[in-house]
XYZ file of C-alpha atoms in Angstrom:
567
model
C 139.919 102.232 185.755
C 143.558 100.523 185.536
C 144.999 99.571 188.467
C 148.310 98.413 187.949
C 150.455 98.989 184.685
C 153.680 96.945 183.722
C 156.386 98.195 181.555
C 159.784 96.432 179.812
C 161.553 97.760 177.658
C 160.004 99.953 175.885
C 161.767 103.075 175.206
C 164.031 104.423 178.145
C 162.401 102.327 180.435
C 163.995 99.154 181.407
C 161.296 97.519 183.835
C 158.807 99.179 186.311
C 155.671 98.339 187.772
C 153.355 100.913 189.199
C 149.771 100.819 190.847
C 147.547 103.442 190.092
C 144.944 104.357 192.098
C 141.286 106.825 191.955
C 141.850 110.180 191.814
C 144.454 112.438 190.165
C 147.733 110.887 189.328
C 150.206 113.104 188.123
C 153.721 111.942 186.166
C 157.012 114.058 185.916
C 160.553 113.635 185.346
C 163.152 114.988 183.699
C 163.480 115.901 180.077
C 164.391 112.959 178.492
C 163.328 110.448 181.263
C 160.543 108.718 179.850
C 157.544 110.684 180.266
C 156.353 110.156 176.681
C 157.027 106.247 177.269
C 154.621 106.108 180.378
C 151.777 107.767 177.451
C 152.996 105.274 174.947
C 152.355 102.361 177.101
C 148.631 102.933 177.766
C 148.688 103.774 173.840
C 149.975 100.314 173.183
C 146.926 98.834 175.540
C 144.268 100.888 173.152
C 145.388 99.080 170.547
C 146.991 102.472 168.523
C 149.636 101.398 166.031
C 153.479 101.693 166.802
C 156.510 100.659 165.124
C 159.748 98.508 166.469
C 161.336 101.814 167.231
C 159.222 101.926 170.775
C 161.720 98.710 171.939
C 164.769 99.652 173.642
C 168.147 99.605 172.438
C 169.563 96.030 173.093
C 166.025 94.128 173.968
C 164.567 91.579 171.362
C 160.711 92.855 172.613
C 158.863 95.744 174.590
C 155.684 94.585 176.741
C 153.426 96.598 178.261
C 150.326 94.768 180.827
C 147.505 97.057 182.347
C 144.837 95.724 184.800
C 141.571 97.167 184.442
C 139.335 96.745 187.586
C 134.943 97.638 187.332
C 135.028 96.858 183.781
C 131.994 97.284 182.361
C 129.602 94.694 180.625
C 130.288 95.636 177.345
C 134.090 95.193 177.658
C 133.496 91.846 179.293
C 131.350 90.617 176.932
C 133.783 91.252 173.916
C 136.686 89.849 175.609
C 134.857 86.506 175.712
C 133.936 86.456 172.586
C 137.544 86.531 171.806
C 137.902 83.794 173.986
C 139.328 85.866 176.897
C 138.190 85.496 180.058
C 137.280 88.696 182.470
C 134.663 89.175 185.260
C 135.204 92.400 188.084
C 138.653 92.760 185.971
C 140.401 92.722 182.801
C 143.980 92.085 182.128
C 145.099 93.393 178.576
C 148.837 93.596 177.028
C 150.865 94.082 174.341
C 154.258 92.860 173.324
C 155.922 94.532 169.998
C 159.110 92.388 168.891
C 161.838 94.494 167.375
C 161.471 91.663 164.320
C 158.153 90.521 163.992
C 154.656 91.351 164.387
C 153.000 92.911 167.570
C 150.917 90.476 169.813
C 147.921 91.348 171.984
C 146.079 89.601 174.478
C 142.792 90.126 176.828
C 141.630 88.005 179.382
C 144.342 85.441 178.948
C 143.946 84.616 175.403
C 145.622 85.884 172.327
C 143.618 88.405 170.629
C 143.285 90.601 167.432
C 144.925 94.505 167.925
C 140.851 95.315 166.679
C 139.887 93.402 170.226
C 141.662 96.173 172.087
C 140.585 99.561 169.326
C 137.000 98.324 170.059
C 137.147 98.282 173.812
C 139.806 101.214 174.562
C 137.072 103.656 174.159
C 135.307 102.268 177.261
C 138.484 102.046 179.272
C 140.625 105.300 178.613
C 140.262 108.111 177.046
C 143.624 109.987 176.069
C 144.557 113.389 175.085
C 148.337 114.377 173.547
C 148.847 116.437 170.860
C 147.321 114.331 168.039
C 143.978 114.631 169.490
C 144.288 118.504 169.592
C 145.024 118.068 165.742
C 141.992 116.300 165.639
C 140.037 118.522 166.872
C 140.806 120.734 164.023
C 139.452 118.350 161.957
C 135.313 119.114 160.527
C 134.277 115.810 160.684
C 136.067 115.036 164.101
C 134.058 118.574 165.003
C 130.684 117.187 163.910
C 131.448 113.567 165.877
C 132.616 115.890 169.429
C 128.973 117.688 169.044
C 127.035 114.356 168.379
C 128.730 112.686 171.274
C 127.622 115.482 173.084
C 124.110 114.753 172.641
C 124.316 111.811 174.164
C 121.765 108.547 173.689
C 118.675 111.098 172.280
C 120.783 112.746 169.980
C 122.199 109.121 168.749
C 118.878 107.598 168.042
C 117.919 110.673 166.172
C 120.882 110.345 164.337
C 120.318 106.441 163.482
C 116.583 107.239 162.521
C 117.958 109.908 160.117
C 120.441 107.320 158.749
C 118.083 104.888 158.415
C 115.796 107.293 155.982
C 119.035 108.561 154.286
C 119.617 105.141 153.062
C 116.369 104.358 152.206
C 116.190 107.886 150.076
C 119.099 107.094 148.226
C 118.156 103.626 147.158
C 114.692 104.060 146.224
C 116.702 106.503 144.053
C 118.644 104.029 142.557
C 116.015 101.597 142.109
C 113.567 104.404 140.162
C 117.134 105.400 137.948
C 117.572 102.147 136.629
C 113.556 101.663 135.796
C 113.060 105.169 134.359
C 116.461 104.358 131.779
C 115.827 105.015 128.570
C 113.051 103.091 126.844
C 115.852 101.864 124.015
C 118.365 101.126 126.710
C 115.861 99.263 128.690
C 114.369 96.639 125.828
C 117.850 96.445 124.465
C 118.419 94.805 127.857
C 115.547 92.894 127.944
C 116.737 91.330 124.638
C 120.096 90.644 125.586
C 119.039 88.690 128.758
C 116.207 86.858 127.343
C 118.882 85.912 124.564
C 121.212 84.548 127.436
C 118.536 82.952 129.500
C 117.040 80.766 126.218
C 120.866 80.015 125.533
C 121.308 78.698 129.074
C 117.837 77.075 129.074
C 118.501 74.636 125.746
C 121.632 73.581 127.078
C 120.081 73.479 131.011
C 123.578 72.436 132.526
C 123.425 70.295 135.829
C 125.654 71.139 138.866
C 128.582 69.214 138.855
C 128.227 68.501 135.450
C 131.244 70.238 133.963
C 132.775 68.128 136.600
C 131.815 64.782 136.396
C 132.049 65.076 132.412
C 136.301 66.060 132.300
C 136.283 62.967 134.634
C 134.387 60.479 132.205
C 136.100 61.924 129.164
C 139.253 60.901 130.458
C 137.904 57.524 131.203
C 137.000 56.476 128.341
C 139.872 58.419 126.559
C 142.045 55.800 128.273
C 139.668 52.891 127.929
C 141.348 50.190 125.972
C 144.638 50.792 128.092
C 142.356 50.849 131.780
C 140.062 47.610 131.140
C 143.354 45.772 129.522
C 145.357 46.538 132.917
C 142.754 45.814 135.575
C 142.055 42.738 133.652
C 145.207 41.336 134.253
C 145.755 42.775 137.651
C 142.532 40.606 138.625
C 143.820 37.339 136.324
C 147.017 37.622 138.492
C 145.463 37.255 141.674
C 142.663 34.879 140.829
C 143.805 33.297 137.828
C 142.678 32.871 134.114
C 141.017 30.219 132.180
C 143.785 31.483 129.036
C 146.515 31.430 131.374
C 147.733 28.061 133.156
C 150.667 30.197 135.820
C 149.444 30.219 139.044
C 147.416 33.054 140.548
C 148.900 35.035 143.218
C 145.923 33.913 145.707
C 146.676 30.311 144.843
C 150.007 30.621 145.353
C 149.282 31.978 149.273
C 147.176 29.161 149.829
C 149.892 26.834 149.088
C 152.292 28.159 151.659
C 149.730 28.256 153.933
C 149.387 24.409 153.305
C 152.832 23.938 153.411
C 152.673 26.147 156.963
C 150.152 23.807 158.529
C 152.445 20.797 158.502
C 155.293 22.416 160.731
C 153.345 25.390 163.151
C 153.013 23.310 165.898
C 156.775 23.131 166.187
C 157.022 26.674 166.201
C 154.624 29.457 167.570
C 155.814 32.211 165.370
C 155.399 30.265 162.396
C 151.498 30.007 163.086
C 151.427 33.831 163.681
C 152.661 34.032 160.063
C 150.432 31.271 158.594
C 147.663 33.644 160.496
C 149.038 36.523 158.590
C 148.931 34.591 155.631
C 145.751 34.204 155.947
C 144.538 37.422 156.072
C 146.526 38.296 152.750
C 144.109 35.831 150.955
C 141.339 37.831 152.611
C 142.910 40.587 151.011
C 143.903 39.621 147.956
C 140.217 38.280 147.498
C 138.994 41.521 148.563
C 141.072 43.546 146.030
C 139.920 41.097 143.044
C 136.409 41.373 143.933
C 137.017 45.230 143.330
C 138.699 45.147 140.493
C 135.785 42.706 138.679
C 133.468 45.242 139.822
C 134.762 48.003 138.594
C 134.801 46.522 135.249
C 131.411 45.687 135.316
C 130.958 49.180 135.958
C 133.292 50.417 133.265
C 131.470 47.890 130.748
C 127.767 49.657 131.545
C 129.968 53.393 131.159
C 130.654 51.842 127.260
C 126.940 52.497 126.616
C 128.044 56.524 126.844
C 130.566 57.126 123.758
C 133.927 59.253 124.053
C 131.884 61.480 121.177
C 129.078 61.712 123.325
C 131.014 63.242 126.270
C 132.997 65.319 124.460
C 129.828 66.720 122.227
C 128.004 67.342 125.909
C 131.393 69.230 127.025
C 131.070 71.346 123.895
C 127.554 72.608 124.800
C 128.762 73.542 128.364
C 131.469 75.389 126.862
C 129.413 77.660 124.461
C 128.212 78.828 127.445
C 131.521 80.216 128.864
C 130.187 83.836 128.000
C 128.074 83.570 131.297
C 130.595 81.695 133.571
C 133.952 80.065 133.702
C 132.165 76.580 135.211
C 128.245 75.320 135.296
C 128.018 77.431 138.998
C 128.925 80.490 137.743
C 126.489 80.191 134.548
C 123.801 79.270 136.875
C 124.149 82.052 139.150
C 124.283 84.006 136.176
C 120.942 82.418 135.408
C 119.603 83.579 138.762
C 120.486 86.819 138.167
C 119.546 87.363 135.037
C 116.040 86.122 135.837
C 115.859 88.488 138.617
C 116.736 91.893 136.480
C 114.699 90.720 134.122
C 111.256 90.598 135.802
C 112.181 94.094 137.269
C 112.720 95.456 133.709
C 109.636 93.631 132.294
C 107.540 94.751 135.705
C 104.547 96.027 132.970
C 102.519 96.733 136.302
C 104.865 99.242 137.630
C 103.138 102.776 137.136
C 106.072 105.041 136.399
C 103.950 107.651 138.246
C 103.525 105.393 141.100
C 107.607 105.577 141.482
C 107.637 109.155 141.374
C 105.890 108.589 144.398
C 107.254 106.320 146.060
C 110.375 108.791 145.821
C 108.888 111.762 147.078
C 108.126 110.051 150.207
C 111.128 108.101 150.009
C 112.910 111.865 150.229
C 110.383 113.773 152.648
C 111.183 111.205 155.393
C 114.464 112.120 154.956
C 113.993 115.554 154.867
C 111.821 115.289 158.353
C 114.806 113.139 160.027
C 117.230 115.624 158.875
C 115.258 118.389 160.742
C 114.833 116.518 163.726
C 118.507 115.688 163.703
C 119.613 119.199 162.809
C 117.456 120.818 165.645
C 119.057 118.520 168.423
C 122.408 119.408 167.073
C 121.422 122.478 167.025
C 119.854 123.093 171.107
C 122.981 120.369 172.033
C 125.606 122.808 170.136
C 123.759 125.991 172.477
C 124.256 124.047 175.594
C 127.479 122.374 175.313
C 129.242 125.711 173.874
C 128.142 127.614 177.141
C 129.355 124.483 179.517
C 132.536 124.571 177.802
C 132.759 128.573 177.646
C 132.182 128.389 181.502
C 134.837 126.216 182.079
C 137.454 128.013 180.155
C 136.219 131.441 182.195
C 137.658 129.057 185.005
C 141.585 128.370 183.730
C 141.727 131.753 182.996
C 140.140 132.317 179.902
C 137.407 133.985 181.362
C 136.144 135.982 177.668
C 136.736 133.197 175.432
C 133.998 131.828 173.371
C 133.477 128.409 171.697
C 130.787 127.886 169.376
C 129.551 125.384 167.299
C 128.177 126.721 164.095
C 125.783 124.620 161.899
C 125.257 125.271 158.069
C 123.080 123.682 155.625
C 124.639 121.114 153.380
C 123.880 118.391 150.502
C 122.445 115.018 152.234
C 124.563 112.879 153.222
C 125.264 109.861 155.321
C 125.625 112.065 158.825
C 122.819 114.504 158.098
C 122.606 117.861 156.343
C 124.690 119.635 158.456
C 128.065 121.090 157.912
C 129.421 121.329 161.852
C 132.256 124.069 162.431
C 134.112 124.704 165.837
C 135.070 128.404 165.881
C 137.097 129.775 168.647
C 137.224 133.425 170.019
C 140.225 134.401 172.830
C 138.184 137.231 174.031
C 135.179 139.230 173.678
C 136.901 141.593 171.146
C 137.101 139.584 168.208
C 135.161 137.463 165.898
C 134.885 133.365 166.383
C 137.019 131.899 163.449
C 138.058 128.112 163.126
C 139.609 126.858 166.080
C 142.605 125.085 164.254
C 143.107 128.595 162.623
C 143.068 130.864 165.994
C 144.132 129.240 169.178
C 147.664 128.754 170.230
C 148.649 125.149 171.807
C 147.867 126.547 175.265
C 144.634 127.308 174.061
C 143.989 123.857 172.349
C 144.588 122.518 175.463
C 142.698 124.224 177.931
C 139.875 123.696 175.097
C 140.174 120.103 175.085
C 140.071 119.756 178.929
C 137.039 122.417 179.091
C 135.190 119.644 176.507
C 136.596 116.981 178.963
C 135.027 118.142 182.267
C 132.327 119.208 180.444
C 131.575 115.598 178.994
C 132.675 113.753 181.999
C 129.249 115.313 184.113
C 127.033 113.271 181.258
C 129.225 110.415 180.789
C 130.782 107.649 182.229
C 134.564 107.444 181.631
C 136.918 105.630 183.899
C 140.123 107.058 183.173
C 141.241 109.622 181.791
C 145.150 110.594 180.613
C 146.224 113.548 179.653
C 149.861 114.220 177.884
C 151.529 118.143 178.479
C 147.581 118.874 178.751
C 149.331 122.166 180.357
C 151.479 122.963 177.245
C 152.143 126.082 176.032
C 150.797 127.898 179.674
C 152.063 129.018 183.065
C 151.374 130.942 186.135
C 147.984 131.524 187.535
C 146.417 129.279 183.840
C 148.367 126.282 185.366
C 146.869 126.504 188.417
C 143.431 126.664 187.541
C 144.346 123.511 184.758
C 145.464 121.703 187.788
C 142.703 122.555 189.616
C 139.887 121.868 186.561
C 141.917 118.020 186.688
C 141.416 117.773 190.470
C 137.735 118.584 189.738
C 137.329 116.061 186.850
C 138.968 113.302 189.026
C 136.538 113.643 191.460
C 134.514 110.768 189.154
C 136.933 109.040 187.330
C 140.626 108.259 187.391
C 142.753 110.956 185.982
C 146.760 110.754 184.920
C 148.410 113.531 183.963
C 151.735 113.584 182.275
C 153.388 117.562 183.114
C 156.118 119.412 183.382
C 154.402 122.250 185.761
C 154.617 122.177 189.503
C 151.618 124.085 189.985
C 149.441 121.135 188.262
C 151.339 118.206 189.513
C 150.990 120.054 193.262
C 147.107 119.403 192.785
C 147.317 115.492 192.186
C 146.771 113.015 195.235
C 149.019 110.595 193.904
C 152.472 111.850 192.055
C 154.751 109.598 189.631
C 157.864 110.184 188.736
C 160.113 108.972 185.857
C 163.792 108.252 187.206
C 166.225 108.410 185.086
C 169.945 106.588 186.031
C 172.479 108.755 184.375
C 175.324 106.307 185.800
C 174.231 103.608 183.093
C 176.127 102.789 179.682
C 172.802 104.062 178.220
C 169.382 105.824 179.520
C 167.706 103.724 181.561
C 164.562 104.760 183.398
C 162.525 103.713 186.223
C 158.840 104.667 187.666
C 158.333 104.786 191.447
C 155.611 106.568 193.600
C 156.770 109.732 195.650
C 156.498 110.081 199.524
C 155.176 113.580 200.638
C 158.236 114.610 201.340
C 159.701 113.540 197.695
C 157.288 115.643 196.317
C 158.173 118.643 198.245
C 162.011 117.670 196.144
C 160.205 116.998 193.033
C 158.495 120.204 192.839
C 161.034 121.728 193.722
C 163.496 120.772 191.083
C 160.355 121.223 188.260
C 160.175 124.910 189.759
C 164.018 126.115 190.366
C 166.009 122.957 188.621
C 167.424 122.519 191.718
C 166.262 119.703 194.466
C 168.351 121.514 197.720
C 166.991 125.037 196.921
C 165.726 126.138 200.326
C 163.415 128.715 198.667
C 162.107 126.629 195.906
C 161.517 124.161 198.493
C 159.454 126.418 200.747
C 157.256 127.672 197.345
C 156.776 123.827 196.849
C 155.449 123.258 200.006
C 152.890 126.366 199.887
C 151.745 124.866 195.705
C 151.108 121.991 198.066
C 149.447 123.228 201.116
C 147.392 125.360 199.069
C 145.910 122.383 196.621
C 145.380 120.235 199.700
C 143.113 123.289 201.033
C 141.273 123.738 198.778
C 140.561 119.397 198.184
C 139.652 119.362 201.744
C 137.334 121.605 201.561
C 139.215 124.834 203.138
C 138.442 126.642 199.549
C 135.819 125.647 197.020
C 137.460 123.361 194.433
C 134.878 125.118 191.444
């Protein structure tokens, strides 16, 4: 769950810290205040994308920190293999510069925006009105019912992938063998015809390489032996030339050194240095008379020589710009061309192996179809139950499965269909329900999931739009029942589901300011008693709106403690 969440400047919100707690936390304000930034902050922690527009007016970056306490072992373990640190807790955040690129970090360490995608689905789920267009979506449909199903329906689901994949390459593996017989040896010609091509000239790695290099060795031959000739005659001398070589000449100011350093220290650290120059010198000559030895054995190989070699290399250039890419050609090509010239491969044997390839597949499919199928039974009536309790008591969703062509998710077209009441027909739910509708769906599916699985938090944004009255009290009590095992926020603008929370939010905004600025502070008792009242009359003083206020409140906390069944 997060315990503590720290925003700046993002949006209307200048700075606020607030520490959330178990439960039901509820967050209101008015129009205008901020509510949406509150969302947008845990948004920024899942790692969604946003644009510089989030940063308020006048600040250079927004920043948004969460602390996530009981993480589990999973979200641990990828943090430190980002090379974040986290053990009972986690502290992720997110910093998007009004010029520049957004910067995440988990556990301490600077981290990829994938670190935070990967491991948000562990930490929070969130619902807004993007995920009720989601859930309009087929394929989005299909993924609600699989996760549905839990660990048995996902290991049905990987065995049918597994099979899937299998079908469809032993498919492309008997395609290519069963081309036409002309095709085929046409093939088999052209590649032998490339291999024997590669195999006369039988190029050497590196050889391409190495061969520029000695071509333009001995292209400059005449000029390269004549100048490291006389770079070595001037150091050491030369029996055609009487000057004096430079390492003769350094010996003789060394001499001349020796008769006067003992009148002066520094001159014997220069006669020292002096030395070492001959050392150097000698060194450097030594080199150079080797590497004309070396150049004189390279005269055995003629320019013509090199340059014919670098010709054969180059009629190969049809298989490969350099010698590695011709002889990974030459792997290849050997490969393919056992497979076509496989004379031992019964064509009926293939067959075969295809049938069975495709009857596996066909037996995972079933088993992954019937699982859908029983899971699509069950989960429709939990979640048909649950919207008989916000008010919907004869609406019906189902989950209808059709046959389809294989493919990667199984052979099942998945369709949510929707029906308000008893009285007419199930039809796709992006087609039929109104936005108060979506939403009391989506929080049906949410209770519904949260008794089979274990999320810590969930946040919900106008989860309540689009309804009212006696629906908005049984949507705040359906959240008070789902935060009874996990942590539940609740952006709203109803009283009668923020009366139900045990710990209320509010955005403030300050009006007095040169521009909107917002705050977020926790609310006493009696500051909810005001804050309900101004969400149910518009106005804070109203004795009466007060008084209903107090009874939303007193009737919520009844039925918590046990004075009514919270069901």
């Amino acid at each position: 769950m997060i315990s503590e969440l720290r925003i700046s400047h993002l949006g209307v919100i200048a700075e606020a810290e607030v520490e959330l707690s178990t439960g039901f936390t509820v967050v209101t304000g008015e129009t205008g205040a901020g509510k949406t930034m509150f969302v947008s902050a845990l948004s920024l922690l899942m790692g969604r994308k946003v644009g510089a527009g989030v940063v308020r007016k006048g600040a250079e970056k927004a920043e948004v920190e969460g602390i996530f306490s009981a993480v589990t072992d999973s979200v641990r373990s990828r943090i430190e293999e980002a090379g974040g640190s986290a053990e009972d807790e986690a502290i992720i955040s997110r910093t998007v510069a009004q010029k520049g690129r957004a910067r995440a970090t988990a556990g301490g360490r600077t981290v990829p925006i994938s670190v935070l995608t990967e491991i948000s689905d562990e930490l929070i789920t969130l619902h807004g009105q993007s995920e009720q267009l989601r859930l309009k979506g087929p394929a989005q449909q299909r993924q609600l019912l699989d996760a549905a199903g839990g660990p048995e329906l996902e290991a049905v689901a990987k065995k049918y992938h597994a099979a899937f994949e299998n079908w469809r390459e032993t498919q492309t593996k008997v395609a290519r063998i069963k081309d036409s017989t002309a095709a085929r040896r046409e093939r088999i010609l052209w590649l032998n015809g490339c291999l024997e091509a590669i195999d006369k000239v039988r190029p050497v790695p590196g050889e391409d390489e190495a061969l520029t290099a000695q071509a333009a060795k001995l292209g400059a031959a005449a000029e390269i032996t004549q100048a490291v000739g006389s770079a070595h005659d001037l150091l050491l001398g030369s029996e055609l030339d009487d000057a004096g070589a430079a390492v003769d000449h350094v010996h003789q100011a060394i001499s001349a050194l020796s008769d006067v350093e003992s009148a002066d220290p520094e001159l014997a650290r220069i006669k020292a240095a002096l030395n070492d120059a001959v050392l150097r010198l000698s060194d450097s000559a030594a080199e150079l008379s080797s590497y004309l030895t070396g150049f004189d054995e390279l005269g055995e190989t003629s320019l013509e020589e090199t340059e014919a070699r670098r010709a054969e290399l180059g009629s190969l250039a049809a298989y490969g710009q350099n010698v590695t890419e011709v002889l990974d050609f030459e792997t290849r090509s050997a490969q393919e061309l056992a497979e076509l010239e496989a004379d031992d491969r019964d064509l009926d044997q293939l067959d075969a192996e295809l049938d069975e390839a495709h009857s596996a597949m066909v037996e995972a499919a079933r088993g992954l179809t019937e699982i859908r199928t029983a899971t699509a039974a069950s989960f429709s009536r939990a979640v048909s139950a649950e919207l008989a309790a916000l008010s919907m008591p004869k609406a019906q969703v189902t989950f209808e499965l059709t046959d389809r062509e294989p493919a990667a998710h199984g052979c099942d077209d998945v369709r949510l269909t929707f029906a308000p009441h008893d009285s007419s027909a199930g039809d796709d739910i992006g087609k039929v329900a109104s936005g108060g509708e979506l939403s009391r769906v989506m929080l049906a599916i949410e209770v519904v999931r949260a008794a089979g699985e274990a999320i810590p938090t969930y946040v919900f944004d106008e989860v309540d739009a689009g309804v009212g009255g006696k629906a908005a009290i049984e949507i705040g009590r359906r959240l008070a029942k789902l935060a009874e095992n996990a942590q539940v926020i609740v952006v709203t603008h109803l009283p009668q589901v923020a009366a139900w929370a045990d710990t209320h939010v509010t955005i403030v905004k300050d009006d007095d300011a040169e521009t909107v600025m917002s705050g977020v502070r926790e609310l006493s008792e009696d500051e909810r008693v005001i804050e309900l009242s101004r969400m149910l009359a518009g106005m804070e003083d109203s004795s009466s709106a007060k008084a209903h206020a107090a009874e939303l409140l007193d009737s919520a906390r009844q039925v918590k403690t046990g004075s009514a069944a919270l069901t």
